[in-house]
mmCIF file with all atom_site columns, C-alpha atoms in Angstrom:
data_model
loop_
_atom_site.group_PDB
_atom_site.id
_atom_site.type_symbol
_atom_site.label_atom_id
_atom_site.label_alt_id
_atom_site.label_comp_id
_atom_site.label_asym_id
_atom_site.label_entity_id
_atom_site.label_seq_id
_atom_site.pdbx_PDB_ins_code
_atom_site.Cartn_x
_atom_site.Cartn_y
_atom_site.Cartn_z
_atom_site.occupancy
_atom_site.B_iso_or_equiv
_atom_site.pdbx_formal_charge
_atom_site.auth_seq_id
_atom_site.auth_comp_id
_atom_site.auth_asym_id
_atom_site.auth_atom_id
_atom_site.pdbx_PDB_model_num
ATOM 1   C CA . UNK P 1 1   ? -6.947  -11.957 21.380 1.00 84.00 ? 831  UNK P CA 1
ATOM 2   C CA . UNK P 1 2   ? -4.638  -14.347 19.633 1.00 89.00 ? 832  UNK P CA 1
ATOM 3   C CA . UNK P 1 3   ? -1.077  -14.873 20.871 1.00 93.00 ? 833  UNK P CA 1
ATOM 4   C CA . UNK P 1 4   ? 1.511   -16.786 18.853 1.00 96.00 ? 834  UNK P CA 1
ATOM 5   C CA . UNK P 1 5   ? 4.703   -18.143 20.380 1.00 97.00 ? 835  UNK P CA 1
ATOM 6   C CA . UNK P 1 6   ? 7.562   -19.274 18.127 1.00 98.00 ? 836  UNK P CA 1
ATOM 7   C CA . UNK P 1 7   ? 10.686  -21.306 18.913 1.00 98.00 ? 837  UNK P CA 1
ATOM 8   C CA . UNK P 1 8   ? 13.608  -21.288 18.514 1.00 98.00 ? 838  UNK P CA 1
ATOM 9   C CA . UNK P 1 9   ? 14.553  -17.676 17.936 1.00 97.00 ? 839  UNK P CA 1
ATOM 10  C CA . UNK P 1 10  ? 17.733  -18.726 16.126 1.00 98.00 ? 840  UNK P CA 1
ATOM 11  C CA . UNK P 1 11  ? 18.632  -21.988 14.430 1.00 98.00 ? 841  UNK P CA 1
ATOM 12  C CA . UNK P 1 12  ? 21.836  -23.069 12.712 1.00 98.00 ? 842  UNK P CA 1
ATOM 13  C CA . UNK P 1 13  ? 22.002  -26.227 10.652 1.00 98.00 ? 843  UNK P CA 1
ATOM 14  C CA . UNK P 1 14  ? 24.494  -27.808 8.321  1.00 98.00 ? 844  UNK P CA 1
ATOM 15  C CA . UNK P 1 15  ? 23.640  -27.782 4.640  1.00 98.00 ? 845  UNK P CA 1
ATOM 16  C CA . UNK P 1 16  ? 21.618  -30.876 3.807  1.00 97.00 ? 846  UNK P CA 1
ATOM 17  C CA . UNK P 1 17  ? 20.235  -31.308 7.310  1.00 98.00 ? 847  UNK P CA 1
ATOM 18  C CA . UNK P 1 18  ? 16.616  -30.673 8.298  1.00 98.00 ? 848  UNK P CA 1
ATOM 19  C CA . UNK P 1 19  ? 15.288  -27.659 10.170 1.00 98.00 ? 849  UNK P CA 1
ATOM 20  C CA . UNK P 1 20  ? 12.193  -27.586 12.354 1.00 98.00 ? 850  UNK P CA 1
ATOM 21  C CA . UNK P 1 21  ? 10.481  -24.474 13.701 1.00 98.00 ? 851  UNK P CA 1
ATOM 22  C CA . UNK P 1 22  ? 7.591   -24.725 16.132 1.00 98.00 ? 852  UNK P CA 1
ATOM 23  C CA . UNK P 1 23  ? 4.726   -22.386 16.971 1.00 98.00 ? 853  UNK P CA 1
ATOM 24  C CA . UNK P 1 24  ? 1.852   -22.431 19.420 1.00 98.00 ? 854  UNK P CA 1
ATOM 25  C CA . UNK P 1 25  ? -1.284  -20.320 19.369 1.00 97.00 ? 855  UNK P CA 1
ATOM 26  C CA . UNK P 1 26  ? -3.824  -19.434 22.002 1.00 96.00 ? 856  UNK P CA 1
ATOM 27  C CA . UNK P 1 27  ? -7.150  -18.794 20.237 1.00 94.00 ? 857  UNK P CA 1
ATOM 28  C CA . UNK P 1 28  ? -8.955  -22.023 19.411 1.00 93.00 ? 858  UNK P CA 1
ATOM 29  C CA . UNK P 1 29  ? -11.041 -20.072 16.852 1.00 91.00 ? 859  UNK P CA 1
ATOM 30  C CA . UNK P 1 30  ? -7.971  -19.555 14.642 1.00 93.00 ? 860  UNK P CA 1
ATOM 31  C CA . UNK P 1 31  ? -8.118  -21.767 11.603 1.00 92.00 ? 861  UNK P CA 1
ATOM 32  C CA . UNK P 1 32  ? -5.528  -20.437 9.178  1.00 92.00 ? 862  UNK P CA 1
ATOM 33  C CA . UNK P 1 33  ? -1.774  -20.843 9.716  1.00 95.00 ? 863  UNK P CA 1
ATOM 34  C CA . UNK P 1 34  ? 0.691   -19.461 7.153  1.00 95.00 ? 864  UNK P CA 1
ATOM 35  C CA . UNK P 1 35  ? 4.472   -19.391 7.221  1.00 97.00 ? 865  UNK P CA 1
ATOM 36  C CA . UNK P 1 36  ? 6.503   -16.535 5.771  1.00 97.00 ? 866  UNK P CA 1
ATOM 37  C CA . UNK P 1 37  ? 10.162  -16.215 4.807  1.00 97.00 ? 867  UNK P CA 1
ATOM 38  C CA . UNK P 1 38  ? 11.749  -12.797 5.069  1.00 96.00 ? 868  UNK P CA 1
ATOM 39  C CA . UNK P 1 39  ? 15.172  -11.949 3.728  1.00 95.00 ? 869  UNK P CA 1
ATOM 40  C CA . UNK P 1 40  ? 16.994  -8.885  4.988  1.00 91.00 ? 870  UNK P CA 1
ATOM 41  C CA . UNK P 1 41  ? 15.299  -5.673  3.883  1.00 88.00 ? 871  UNK P CA 1
ATOM 42  C CA . UNK P 1 42  ? 12.662  -7.511  1.877  1.00 92.00 ? 872  UNK P CA 1
ATOM 43  C CA . UNK P 1 43  ? 8.980   -8.184  2.265  1.00 94.00 ? 873  UNK P CA 1
ATOM 44  C CA . UNK P 1 44  ? 7.741   -11.384 3.937  1.00 95.00 ? 874  UNK P CA 1
ATOM 45  C CA . UNK P 1 45  ? 7.012   -14.028 1.319  1.00 95.00 ? 875  UNK P CA 1
ATOM 46  C CA . UNK P 1 46  ? 4.379   -16.695 1.860  1.00 95.00 ? 876  UNK P CA 1
ATOM 47  C CA . UNK P 1 47  ? 6.019   -20.121 1.566  1.00 97.00 ? 877  UNK P CA 1
ATOM 48  C CA . UNK P 1 48  ? 3.275   -22.455 2.752  1.00 96.00 ? 878  UNK P CA 1
ATOM 49  C CA . UNK P 1 49  ? -0.002  -22.334 4.657  1.00 94.00 ? 879  UNK P CA 1
ATOM 50  C CA . UNK P 1 50  ? -2.375  -24.787 6.262  1.00 94.00 ? 880  UNK P CA 1
ATOM 51  C CA . UNK P 1 51  ? -5.997  -24.639 7.281  1.00 90.00 ? 881  UNK P CA 1
ATOM 52  C CA . UNK P 1 52  ? -7.495  -26.325 10.290 1.00 84.00 ? 882  UNK P CA 1
ATOM 53  C CA . UNK P 1 53  ? -9.250  -29.032 8.313  1.00 81.00 ? 883  UNK P CA 1
ATOM 54  C CA . UNK P 1 54  ? -5.865  -30.449 7.290  1.00 81.00 ? 884  UNK P CA 1
ATOM 55  C CA . UNK P 1 55  ? -3.217  -32.026 9.526  1.00 91.00 ? 885  UNK P CA 1
ATOM 56  C CA . UNK P 1 56  ? -0.248  -31.855 7.191  1.00 95.00 ? 886  UNK P CA 1
ATOM 57  C CA . UNK P 1 57  ? 0.722   -30.192 3.938  1.00 95.00 ? 887  UNK P CA 1
ATOM 58  C CA . UNK P 1 58  ? 3.852   -30.609 1.862  1.00 96.00 ? 888  UNK P CA 1
ATOM 59  C CA . UNK P 1 59  ? 5.420   -28.645 -0.961 1.00 95.00 ? 889  UNK P CA 1
ATOM 60  C CA . UNK P 1 60  ? 8.719   -30.103 -2.184 1.00 96.00 ? 890  UNK P CA 1
ATOM 61  C CA . UNK P 1 61  ? 11.254  -29.621 0.662  1.00 97.00 ? 891  UNK P CA 1
ATOM 62  C CA . UNK P 1 62  ? 8.826   -27.750 2.894  1.00 98.00 ? 892  UNK P CA 1
ATOM 63  C CA . UNK P 1 63  ? 6.106   -29.254 5.055  1.00 98.00 ? 893  UNK P CA 1
ATOM 64  C CA . UNK P 1 64  ? 3.812   -27.948 7.747  1.00 98.00 ? 894  UNK P CA 1
ATOM 65  C CA . UNK P 1 65  ? 2.012   -29.983 10.396 1.00 97.00 ? 895  UNK P CA 1
ATOM 66  C CA . UNK P 1 66  ? -0.894  -28.858 12.562 1.00 96.00 ? 896  UNK P CA 1
ATOM 67  C CA . UNK P 1 67  ? -2.187  -30.247 15.827 1.00 95.00 ? 897  UNK P CA 1
ATOM 68  C CA . UNK P 1 68  ? -5.415  -28.384 16.607 1.00 93.00 ? 898  UNK P CA 1
ATOM 69  C CA . UNK P 1 69  ? -5.976  -30.185 19.875 1.00 93.00 ? 899  UNK P CA 1
ATOM 70  C CA . UNK P 1 70  ? -2.627  -29.071 21.235 1.00 94.00 ? 900  UNK P CA 1
ATOM 71  C CA . UNK P 1 71  ? -2.816  -25.744 19.367 1.00 95.00 ? 901  UNK P CA 1
ATOM 72  C CA . UNK P 1 72  ? 0.580   -26.040 17.770 1.00 95.00 ? 902  UNK P CA 1
ATOM 73  C CA . UNK P 1 73  ? 1.974   -26.169 14.257 1.00 97.00 ? 903  UNK P CA 1
ATOM 74  C CA . UNK P 1 74  ? 5.443   -26.721 12.863 1.00 98.00 ? 904  UNK P CA 1
ATOM 75  C CA . UNK P 1 75  ? 7.483   -25.958 9.757  1.00 98.00 ? 905  UNK P CA 1
ATOM 76  C CA . UNK P 1 76  ? 9.841   -28.629 8.454  1.00 98.00 ? 906  UNK P CA 1
ATOM 77  C CA . UNK P 1 77  ? 12.515  -27.884 5.861  1.00 98.00 ? 907  UNK P CA 1
ATOM 78  C CA . UNK P 1 78  ? 14.428  -30.881 4.541  1.00 97.00 ? 908  UNK P CA 1
ATOM 79  C CA . UNK P 1 79  ? 17.723  -30.958 2.640  1.00 98.00 ? 909  UNK P CA 1
ATOM 80  C CA . UNK P 1 80  ? 18.460  -27.382 3.637  1.00 98.00 ? 910  UNK P CA 1
ATOM 81  C CA . UNK P 1 81  ? 20.433  -25.144 1.303  1.00 97.00 ? 911  UNK P CA 1
ATOM 82  C CA . UNK P 1 82  ? 22.319  -21.887 1.975  1.00 96.00 ? 912  UNK P CA 1
ATOM 83  C CA . UNK P 1 83  ? 19.557  -19.947 0.191  1.00 96.00 ? 913  UNK P CA 1
ATOM 84  C CA . UNK P 1 84  ? 17.127  -21.138 2.871  1.00 98.00 ? 914  UNK P CA 1
ATOM 85  C CA . UNK P 1 85  ? 18.921  -18.810 5.291  1.00 97.00 ? 915  UNK P CA 1
ATOM 86  C CA . UNK P 1 86  ? 16.413  -16.109 6.314  1.00 97.00 ? 916  UNK P CA 1
ATOM 87  C CA . UNK P 1 87  ? 13.991  -15.192 9.069  1.00 97.00 ? 917  UNK P CA 1
ATOM 88  C CA . UNK P 1 88  ? 10.887  -17.354 9.179  1.00 98.00 ? 918  UNK P CA 1
ATOM 89  C CA . UNK P 1 89  ? 7.625   -16.196 10.747 1.00 97.00 ? 919  UNK P CA 1
ATOM 90  C CA . UNK P 1 90  ? 4.622   -18.261 11.660 1.00 97.00 ? 920  UNK P CA 1
ATOM 91  C CA . UNK P 1 91  ? 1.212   -16.646 11.939 1.00 95.00 ? 921  UNK P CA 1
ATOM 92  C CA . UNK P 1 92  ? -2.348  -17.455 12.873 1.00 94.00 ? 922  UNK P CA 1
ATOM 93  C CA . UNK P 1 93  ? -5.741  -15.959 12.200 1.00 90.00 ? 923  UNK P CA 1
ATOM 94  C CA . UNK P 1 94  ? -9.336  -16.718 11.603 1.00 85.00 ? 924  UNK P CA 1
ATOM 95  C CA . UNK P 1 95  ? -10.075 -17.355 7.969  1.00 72.00 ? 925  UNK P CA 1
ATOM 96  C CA . UNK P 1 96  ? -11.970 -14.176 7.197  1.00 70.00 ? 926  UNK P CA 1
ATOM 97  C CA . UNK P 1 97  ? -11.142 -11.242 4.974  1.00 66.00 ? 927  UNK P CA 1
ATOM 98  C CA . UNK P 1 98  ? -10.960 -8.581  7.654  1.00 77.00 ? 928  UNK P CA 1
ATOM 99  C CA . UNK P 1 99  ? -9.009  -10.593 10.191 1.00 84.00 ? 929  UNK P CA 1
ATOM 100 C CA . UNK P 1 100 ? -5.308  -9.751  10.325 1.00 88.00 ? 930  UNK P CA 1
ATOM 101 C CA . UNK P 1 101 ? -2.551  -12.245 10.924 1.00 90.00 ? 931  UNK P CA 1
ATOM 102 C CA . UNK P 1 102 ? -0.887  -12.406 14.320 1.00 91.00 ? 932  UNK P CA 1
ATOM 103 C CA . UNK P 1 103 ? 2.780   -13.213 13.911 1.00 94.00 ? 933  UNK P CA 1
ATOM 104 C CA . UNK P 1 104 ? 5.278   -15.093 15.998 1.00 96.00 ? 934  UNK P CA 1
ATOM 105 C CA . UNK P 1 105 ? 8.544   -13.362 16.849 1.00 95.00 ? 935  UNK P CA 1
ATOM 106 C CA . UNK P 1 106 ? 10.457  -15.086 14.095 1.00 96.00 ? 936  UNK P CA 1
ATOM 107 C CA . UNK P 1 107 ? 13.260  -17.627 13.746 1.00 98.00 ? 937  UNK P CA 1
ATOM 108 C CA . UNK P 1 108 ? 16.562  -16.682 12.186 1.00 97.00 ? 938  UNK P CA 1
ATOM 109 C CA . UNK P 1 109 ? 17.698  -19.741 10.235 1.00 98.00 ? 939  UNK P CA 1
ATOM 110 C CA . UNK P 1 110 ? 21.314  -20.029 9.166  1.00 98.00 ? 940  UNK P CA 1
ATOM 111 C CA . UNK P 1 111 ? 22.304  -22.856 6.837  1.00 98.00 ? 941  UNK P CA 1
ATOM 112 C CA . UNK P 1 112 ? 26.024  -23.431 6.978  1.00 96.00 ? 942  UNK P CA 1
ATOM 113 C CA . UNK P 1 113 ? 27.665  -24.695 3.799  1.00 92.00 ? 943  UNK P CA 1
ATOM 114 C CA . UNK W 2 1   ? 0.271   -14.783 -5.911 1.00 73.00 ? 1088 UNK W CA 1
ATOM 115 C CA . UNK W 2 2   ? -1.389  -11.401 -5.710 1.00 84.00 ? 1089 UNK W CA 1
ATOM 116 C CA . UNK W 2 3   ? 0.715   -8.271  -6.103 1.00 92.00 ? 1090 UNK W CA 1
ATOM 117 C CA . UNK W 2 4   ? 0.800   -5.456  -3.588 1.00 95.00 ? 1091 UNK W CA 1
ATOM 118 C CA . UNK W 2 5   ? 2.884   -2.377  -4.255 1.00 96.00 ? 1092 UNK W CA 1
ATOM 119 C CA . UNK W 2 6   ? 4.035   0.326   -1.886 1.00 97.00 ? 1093 UNK W CA 1
ATOM 120 C CA . UNK W 2 7   ? 5.452   3.788   -2.456 1.00 97.00 ? 1094 UNK W CA 1
ATOM 121 C CA . UNK W 2 8   ? 7.890   5.208   -1.598 1.00 97.00 ? 1095 UNK W CA 1
ATOM 122 C CA . UNK W 2 9   ? 10.328  2.420   -0.804 1.00 96.00 ? 1096 UNK W CA 1
ATOM 123 C CA . UNK W 2 10  ? 12.524  4.683   1.246  1.00 97.00 ? 1097 UNK W CA 1
ATOM 124 C CA . UNK W 2 11  ? 12.080  8.127   2.751  1.00 97.00 ? 1098 UNK W CA 1
ATOM 125 C CA . UNK W 2 12  ? 14.258  10.337  4.892  1.00 97.00 ? 1099 UNK W CA 1
ATOM 126 C CA . UNK W 2 13  ? 12.656  13.356  6.493  1.00 96.00 ? 1100 UNK W CA 1
ATOM 127 C CA . UNK W 2 14  ? 13.245  15.938  9.174  1.00 97.00 ? 1101 UNK W CA 1
ATOM 128 C CA . UNK W 2 15  ? 11.607  15.721  12.556 1.00 97.00 ? 1102 UNK W CA 1
ATOM 129 C CA . UNK W 2 16  ? 8.193   17.375  12.588 1.00 97.00 ? 1103 UNK W CA 1
ATOM 130 C CA . UNK W 2 17  ? 7.289   16.714  8.966  1.00 97.00 ? 1104 UNK W CA 1
ATOM 131 C CA . UNK W 2 18  ? 4.535   14.422  7.726  1.00 97.00 ? 1105 UNK W CA 1
ATOM 132 C CA . UNK W 2 19  ? 5.095   11.451  5.445  1.00 97.00 ? 1106 UNK W CA 1
ATOM 133 C CA . UNK W 2 20  ? 2.498   9.685   3.301  1.00 98.00 ? 1107 UNK W CA 1
ATOM 134 C CA . UNK W 2 21  ? 2.914   6.044   2.299  1.00 98.00 ? 1108 UNK W CA 1
ATOM 135 C CA . UNK W 2 22  ? 0.761   4.488   -0.405 1.00 97.00 ? 1109 UNK W CA 1
ATOM 136 C CA . UNK W 2 23  ? -0.272  0.851   -0.624 1.00 97.00 ? 1110 UNK W CA 1
ATOM 137 C CA . UNK W 2 24  ? -1.887  -0.492  -3.771 1.00 96.00 ? 1111 UNK W CA 1
ATOM 138 C CA . UNK W 2 25  ? -3.331  -3.843  -4.737 1.00 94.00 ? 1112 UNK W CA 1
ATOM 139 C CA . UNK W 2 26  ? -2.334  -4.192  -8.390 1.00 94.00 ? 1113 UNK W CA 1
ATOM 140 C CA . UNK W 2 27  ? -4.294  -7.156  -9.679 1.00 90.00 ? 1114 UNK W CA 1
ATOM 141 C CA . UNK W 2 28  ? -7.131  -7.506  -7.208 1.00 92.00 ? 1115 UNK W CA 1
ATOM 142 C CA . UNK W 2 29  ? -9.524  -5.446  -5.131 1.00 91.00 ? 1116 UNK W CA 1
ATOM 143 C CA . UNK W 2 30  ? -9.059  -5.234  -1.393 1.00 90.00 ? 1117 UNK W CA 1
ATOM 144 C CA . UNK W 2 31  ? -11.808 -3.957  0.878  1.00 89.00 ? 1118 UNK W CA 1
ATOM 145 C CA . UNK W 2 32  ? -9.437  -4.518  3.775  1.00 92.00 ? 1119 UNK W CA 1
ATOM 146 C CA . UNK W 2 33  ? -5.735  -3.797  4.008  1.00 94.00 ? 1120 UNK W CA 1
ATOM 147 C CA . UNK W 2 34  ? -3.415  -4.098  6.972  1.00 95.00 ? 1121 UNK W CA 1
ATOM 148 C CA . UNK W 2 35  ? -0.582  -1.864  8.108  1.00 97.00 ? 1122 UNK W CA 1
ATOM 149 C CA . UNK W 2 36  ? 2.358   -3.309  10.024 1.00 96.00 ? 1123 UNK W CA 1
ATOM 150 C CA . UNK W 2 37  ? 5.489   -1.808  11.515 1.00 96.00 ? 1124 UNK W CA 1
ATOM 151 C CA . UNK W 2 38  ? 8.717   -3.735  11.881 1.00 95.00 ? 1125 UNK W CA 1
ATOM 152 C CA . UNK W 2 39  ? 11.708  -2.592  13.924 1.00 93.00 ? 1126 UNK W CA 1
ATOM 153 C CA . UNK W 2 40  ? 15.161  -4.067  13.179 1.00 90.00 ? 1127 UNK W CA 1
ATOM 154 C CA . UNK W 2 41  ? 15.403  -7.764  13.987 1.00 88.00 ? 1128 UNK W CA 1
ATOM 155 C CA . UNK W 2 42  ? 11.852  -7.757  15.325 1.00 91.00 ? 1129 UNK W CA 1
ATOM 156 C CA . UNK W 2 43  ? 8.574   -9.255  14.231 1.00 91.00 ? 1130 UNK W CA 1
ATOM 157 C CA . UNK W 2 44  ? 5.763   -7.558  12.338 1.00 92.00 ? 1131 UNK W CA 1
ATOM 158 C CA . UNK W 2 45  ? 3.480   -5.613  14.642 1.00 93.00 ? 1132 UNK W CA 1
ATOM 159 C CA . UNK W 2 46  ? -0.010  -4.826  13.414 1.00 93.00 ? 1133 UNK W CA 1
ATOM 160 C CA . UNK W 2 47  ? -0.779  -1.128  13.602 1.00 96.00 ? 1134 UNK W CA 1
ATOM 161 C CA . UNK W 2 48  ? -4.223  -0.926  12.061 1.00 96.00 ? 1135 UNK W CA 1
ATOM 162 C CA . UNK W 2 49  ? -6.770  -2.500  9.766  1.00 94.00 ? 1136 UNK W CA 1
ATOM 163 C CA . UNK W 2 50  ? -7.776  -0.258  6.896  1.00 93.00 ? 1137 UNK W CA 1
ATOM 164 C CA . UNK W 2 51  ? -11.360 -0.585  5.670  1.00 90.00 ? 1138 UNK W CA 1
ATOM 165 C CA . UNK W 2 52  ? -12.498 0.775   2.337  1.00 90.00 ? 1139 UNK W CA 1
ATOM 166 C CA . UNK W 2 53  ? -15.058 3.513   2.814  1.00 87.00 ? 1140 UNK W CA 1
ATOM 167 C CA . UNK W 2 54  ? -14.968 3.517   6.597  1.00 88.00 ? 1141 UNK W CA 1
ATOM 168 C CA . UNK W 2 55  ? -12.713 4.296   9.518  1.00 91.00 ? 1142 UNK W CA 1
ATOM 169 C CA . UNK W 2 56  ? -9.637  2.239   10.210 1.00 94.00 ? 1143 UNK W CA 1
ATOM 170 C CA . UNK W 2 57  ? -9.415  -0.004  13.237 1.00 94.00 ? 1144 UNK W CA 1
ATOM 171 C CA . UNK W 2 58  ? -6.313  0.742   15.294 1.00 96.00 ? 1145 UNK W CA 1
ATOM 172 C CA . UNK W 2 59  ? -4.476  -1.639  17.572 1.00 94.00 ? 1146 UNK W CA 1
ATOM 173 C CA . UNK W 2 60  ? -4.060  -0.786  21.218 1.00 93.00 ? 1147 UNK W CA 1
ATOM 174 C CA . UNK W 2 61  ? -1.261  1.701   21.744 1.00 94.00 ? 1148 UNK W CA 1
ATOM 175 C CA . UNK W 2 62  ? -1.291  3.059   18.188 1.00 96.00 ? 1149 UNK W CA 1
ATOM 176 C CA . UNK W 2 63  ? -2.259  6.745   18.045 1.00 94.00 ? 1150 UNK W CA 1
ATOM 177 C CA . UNK W 2 64  ? -4.905  7.247   15.394 1.00 93.00 ? 1151 UNK W CA 1
ATOM 178 C CA . UNK W 2 65  ? -4.223  10.979  15.195 1.00 95.00 ? 1152 UNK W CA 1
ATOM 179 C CA . UNK W 2 66  ? -0.553  10.357  14.524 1.00 96.00 ? 1153 UNK W CA 1
ATOM 180 C CA . UNK W 2 67  ? -0.954  7.536   12.024 1.00 97.00 ? 1154 UNK W CA 1
ATOM 181 C CA . UNK W 2 68  ? -3.724  8.646   9.684  1.00 97.00 ? 1155 UNK W CA 1
ATOM 182 C CA . UNK W 2 69  ? -5.148  5.947   7.447  1.00 96.00 ? 1156 UNK W CA 1
ATOM 183 C CA . UNK W 2 70  ? -7.333  6.537   4.417  1.00 93.00 ? 1157 UNK W CA 1
ATOM 184 C CA . UNK W 2 71  ? -8.774  3.750   2.270  1.00 92.00 ? 1158 UNK W CA 1
ATOM 185 C CA . UNK W 2 72  ? -10.597 5.691   -0.415 1.00 85.00 ? 1159 UNK W CA 1
ATOM 186 C CA . UNK W 2 73  ? -10.782 3.005   -3.094 1.00 91.00 ? 1160 UNK W CA 1
ATOM 187 C CA . UNK W 2 74  ? -10.716 -0.758  -3.441 1.00 92.00 ? 1161 UNK W CA 1
ATOM 188 C CA . UNK W 2 75  ? -7.087  -0.684  -4.556 1.00 94.00 ? 1162 UNK W CA 1
ATOM 189 C CA . UNK W 2 76  ? -5.485  2.078   -2.481 1.00 95.00 ? 1163 UNK W CA 1
ATOM 190 C CA . UNK W 2 77  ? -4.820  2.650   1.198  1.00 96.00 ? 1164 UNK W CA 1
ATOM 191 C CA . UNK W 2 78  ? -2.579  5.402   2.536  1.00 97.00 ? 1165 UNK W CA 1
ATOM 192 C CA . UNK W 2 79  ? -0.779  5.779   5.841  1.00 98.00 ? 1166 UNK W CA 1
ATOM 193 C CA . UNK W 2 80  ? 0.319   9.270   6.860  1.00 98.00 ? 1167 UNK W CA 1
ATOM 194 C CA . UNK W 2 81  ? 2.788   9.597   9.689  1.00 98.00 ? 1168 UNK W CA 1
ATOM 195 C CA . UNK W 2 82  ? 2.101   13.074  11.038 1.00 97.00 ? 1169 UNK W CA 1
ATOM 196 C CA . UNK W 2 83  ? 4.706   15.176  12.829 1.00 96.00 ? 1170 UNK W CA 1
ATOM 197 C CA . UNK W 2 84  ? 7.236   12.379  12.538 1.00 97.00 ? 1171 UNK W CA 1
ATOM 198 C CA . UNK W 2 85  ? 9.921   11.962  15.190 1.00 96.00 ? 1172 UNK W CA 1
ATOM 199 C CA . UNK W 2 86  ? 13.075  9.834   15.255 1.00 96.00 ? 1173 UNK W CA 1
ATOM 200 C CA . UNK W 2 87  ? 11.295  7.117   17.250 1.00 95.00 ? 1174 UNK W CA 1
ATOM 201 C CA . UNK W 2 88  ? 8.908   6.689   14.300 1.00 96.00 ? 1175 UNK W CA 1
ATOM 202 C CA . UNK W 2 89  ? 11.815  5.491   12.177 1.00 96.00 ? 1176 UNK W CA 1
ATOM 203 C CA . UNK W 2 90  ? 10.914  1.951   11.143 1.00 96.00 ? 1177 UNK W CA 1
ATOM 204 C CA . UNK W 2 91  ? 9.980   -0.361  8.273  1.00 96.00 ? 1178 UNK W CA 1
ATOM 205 C CA . UNK W 2 92  ? 6.292   0.075   7.424  1.00 97.00 ? 1179 UNK W CA 1
ATOM 206 C CA . UNK W 2 93  ? 4.625   -2.731  5.459  1.00 97.00 ? 1180 UNK W CA 1
ATOM 207 C CA . UNK W 2 94  ? 1.100   -3.045  4.152  1.00 97.00 ? 1181 UNK W CA 1
ATOM 208 C CA . UNK W 2 95  ? -0.704  -6.215  3.167  1.00 95.00 ? 1182 UNK W CA 1
ATOM 209 C CA . UNK W 2 96  ? -3.978  -7.501  1.791  1.00 92.00 ? 1183 UNK W CA 1
ATOM 210 C CA . UNK W 2 97  ? -5.690  -10.843 1.410  1.00 87.00 ? 1184 UNK W CA 1
ATOM 211 C CA . UNK W 2 98  ? -6.575  -12.296 -1.978 1.00 85.00 ? 1185 UNK W CA 1
ATOM 212 C CA . UNK W 2 99  ? -9.177  -13.680 -2.168 1.00 83.00 ? 1186 UNK W CA 1
ATOM 213 C CA . UNK W 2 100 ? -10.722 -12.189 0.990  1.00 79.00 ? 1187 UNK W CA 1
ATOM 214 C CA . UNK W 2 101 ? -10.416 -15.505 2.833  1.00 77.00 ? 1188 UNK W CA 1
ATOM 215 C CA . UNK W 2 102 ? -7.124  -16.325 1.142  1.00 81.00 ? 1189 UNK W CA 1
ATOM 216 C CA . UNK W 2 103 ? -3.434  -15.767 1.817  1.00 86.00 ? 1190 UNK W CA 1
ATOM 217 C CA . UNK W 2 104 ? -2.150  -12.386 2.960  1.00 89.00 ? 1191 UNK W CA 1
ATOM 218 C CA . UNK W 2 105 ? 0.309   -10.744 0.573  1.00 92.00 ? 1192 UNK W CA 1
ATOM 219 C CA . UNK W 2 106 ? 2.718   -8.019  1.580  1.00 95.00 ? 1193 UNK W CA 1
ATOM 220 C CA . UNK W 2 107 ? 3.936   -4.898  -0.134 1.00 96.00 ? 1194 UNK W CA 1
ATOM 221 C CA . UNK W 2 108 ? 7.695   -4.340  -0.437 1.00 96.00 ? 1195 UNK W CA 1
ATOM 222 C CA . UNK W 2 109 ? 7.725   -2.027  2.571  1.00 96.00 ? 1196 UNK W CA 1
ATOM 223 C CA . UNK W 2 110 ? 8.755   1.567   3.199  1.00 97.00 ? 1197 UNK W CA 1
ATOM 224 C CA . UNK W 2 111 ? 11.818  2.346   5.238  1.00 97.00 ? 1198 UNK W CA 1
ATOM 225 C CA . UNK W 2 112 ? 11.231  5.605   7.086  1.00 97.00 ? 1199 UNK W CA 1
ATOM 226 C CA . UNK W 2 113 ? 14.137  7.453   8.653  1.00 97.00 ? 1200 UNK W CA 1
ATOM 227 C CA . UNK W 2 114 ? 13.346  10.564  10.666 1.00 97.00 ? 1201 UNK W CA 1
ATOM 228 C CA . UNK W 2 115 ? 16.332  12.777  11.401 1.00 96.00 ? 1202 UNK W CA 1
#
């Protein structure tokens, strides 16, 4: 089955700097890669996703890149703000309705003002 | 995005009792829902895939007789933790995809504490 590795486990950046979180996956059949942000005690919130027919996707300060050949994808947050502080999870799955997401172990991002 | 609700949000029970958690898709129909468990400072671990009108598919290591799942309608799945013990204390979260090949949306979670 699918296995998702995520690095780093913790990341501290100064406000205004960029943050990059990287994930690798094992199943070449996976074709859907979402990123979730989870604040303490809250549900994971989808922040951006990418499908395997696209190499990069951007939404304001957030971007995701995908390298299918190498089986890795990354989350980029630019101009970080204190409210970006949270745990971020990457995930991978096949793009079908009954296929669950397999999550990475998460990255705790701290943005220092 | 799609809205998934969960009830209750928090429950405290004595060891040996059973607890039922409801997961509802509010503005869409979900033939498949997913149940995850999350321990403090850990990732989301898939417990089972709930299928409307048929048996749930459990992940390896998850006891199907302990974690009973029922998906009786296109908008409701329930997870019953039977004979709960302190080690079952965790954050239980359900999710569903909308549309079926679309993003996966999570409920707000249920924090279970077994004394």
